[in-house]
Amino acid sequence: MQMIGDEQQYRGPIIDPLNRCGLLFAGANIALQGKSRELPEGVQDGILTAKEISLLDLRDCDLVVLSACETAKGDVTSEGVFGLQRAFKMAGVQTIIMSLWKVNDEATQMLMTEFYNNWIVKKESKREAFNNAQNAVRKEYEEPEYWAGFVMLD
């Protein structure tokens, strides 16, 4: 770091915030161990970065659900939050459901089951299905940590 006036400026390599997050799939452990060269030709490394997601054409994708912990997090810059949500929106996804913090497995399972039942079976709108699912979880688990961790971004 270098001091410029009263502020410190980082003078190291700039890393694209969209390369700092992503999704890990089967086989990612091989790449994370630095053994990507051992993968057979044509086999992906199991790591899908937010940068790679942002370059996809997902304009026909109505909904992405990221039901793991803290999937709404990202790097905060002067241009906003860079993370999975930004990547999926850049790719054209209409709606994203994601979590703001570490979520309880049982409450998440209930929320997702209720959401899909409301949306697909009962034919509620996505927003109505999501709100009704949160209310159902809220009846079972009163504390907001169980039902308020998920947000829907249109």
XYZ file of N, CA, C and O in Angstrom, residues 30-31 33-41 43 45:
52
model
N -10.339 -30.934 -7.644
C -9.146 -31.180 -8.456
C -8.513 -29.843 -8.867
O -7.310 -29.645 -8.738
N -9.343 -28.934 -9.345
C -8.835 -27.619 -9.754
C -8.311 -26.838 -8.551
O -7.270 -26.174 -8.643
N -6.946 -27.938 -5.982
C -5.666 -28.518 -5.562
C -4.563 -28.236 -6.584
O -3.446 -28.693 -6.449
N -4.904 -27.485 -7.642
C -3.924 -27.136 -8.661
C -3.615 -28.260 -9.632
O -2.559 -28.285 -10.256
N -4.547 -29.191 -9.772
C -4.321 -30.355 -10.635
C -5.207 -30.332 -11.881
O -5.553 -31.376 -12.417
N -5.569 -29.145 -12.354
C -6.452 -29.025 -13.524
C -5.888 -29.724 -14.752
O -6.639 -30.209 -15.596
N -4.574 -29.765 -14.863
C -3.956 -30.410 -16.030
C -4.210 -31.913 -16.065
O -4.048 -32.546 -17.094
N -4.612 -32.481 -14.931
C -4.882 -33.913 -14.866
C -6.275 -34.262 -15.396
O -6.579 -35.434 -15.592
N -7.102 -33.255 -15.613
C -8.446 -33.497 -16.130
C -8.368 -33.933 -17.593
O -7.560 -33.396 -18.361
N -9.207 -34.884 -17.994
C -9.229 -35.289 -19.411
C -9.619 -34.103 -20.293
O -10.325 -33.179 -19.857
N -9.168 -34.120 -21.527
C -9.470 -33.051 -22.474
C -10.979 -32.893 -22.621
O -11.722 -33.867 -22.720
N -13.048 -31.803 -20.365
C -13.741 -31.875 -19.075
C -13.551 -30.553 -18.342
O -12.417 -30.072 -18.199
N -13.483 -27.806 -15.197
C -12.831 -27.900 -13.894
C -13.791 -27.880 -12.714
O -13.370 -28.013 -11.574
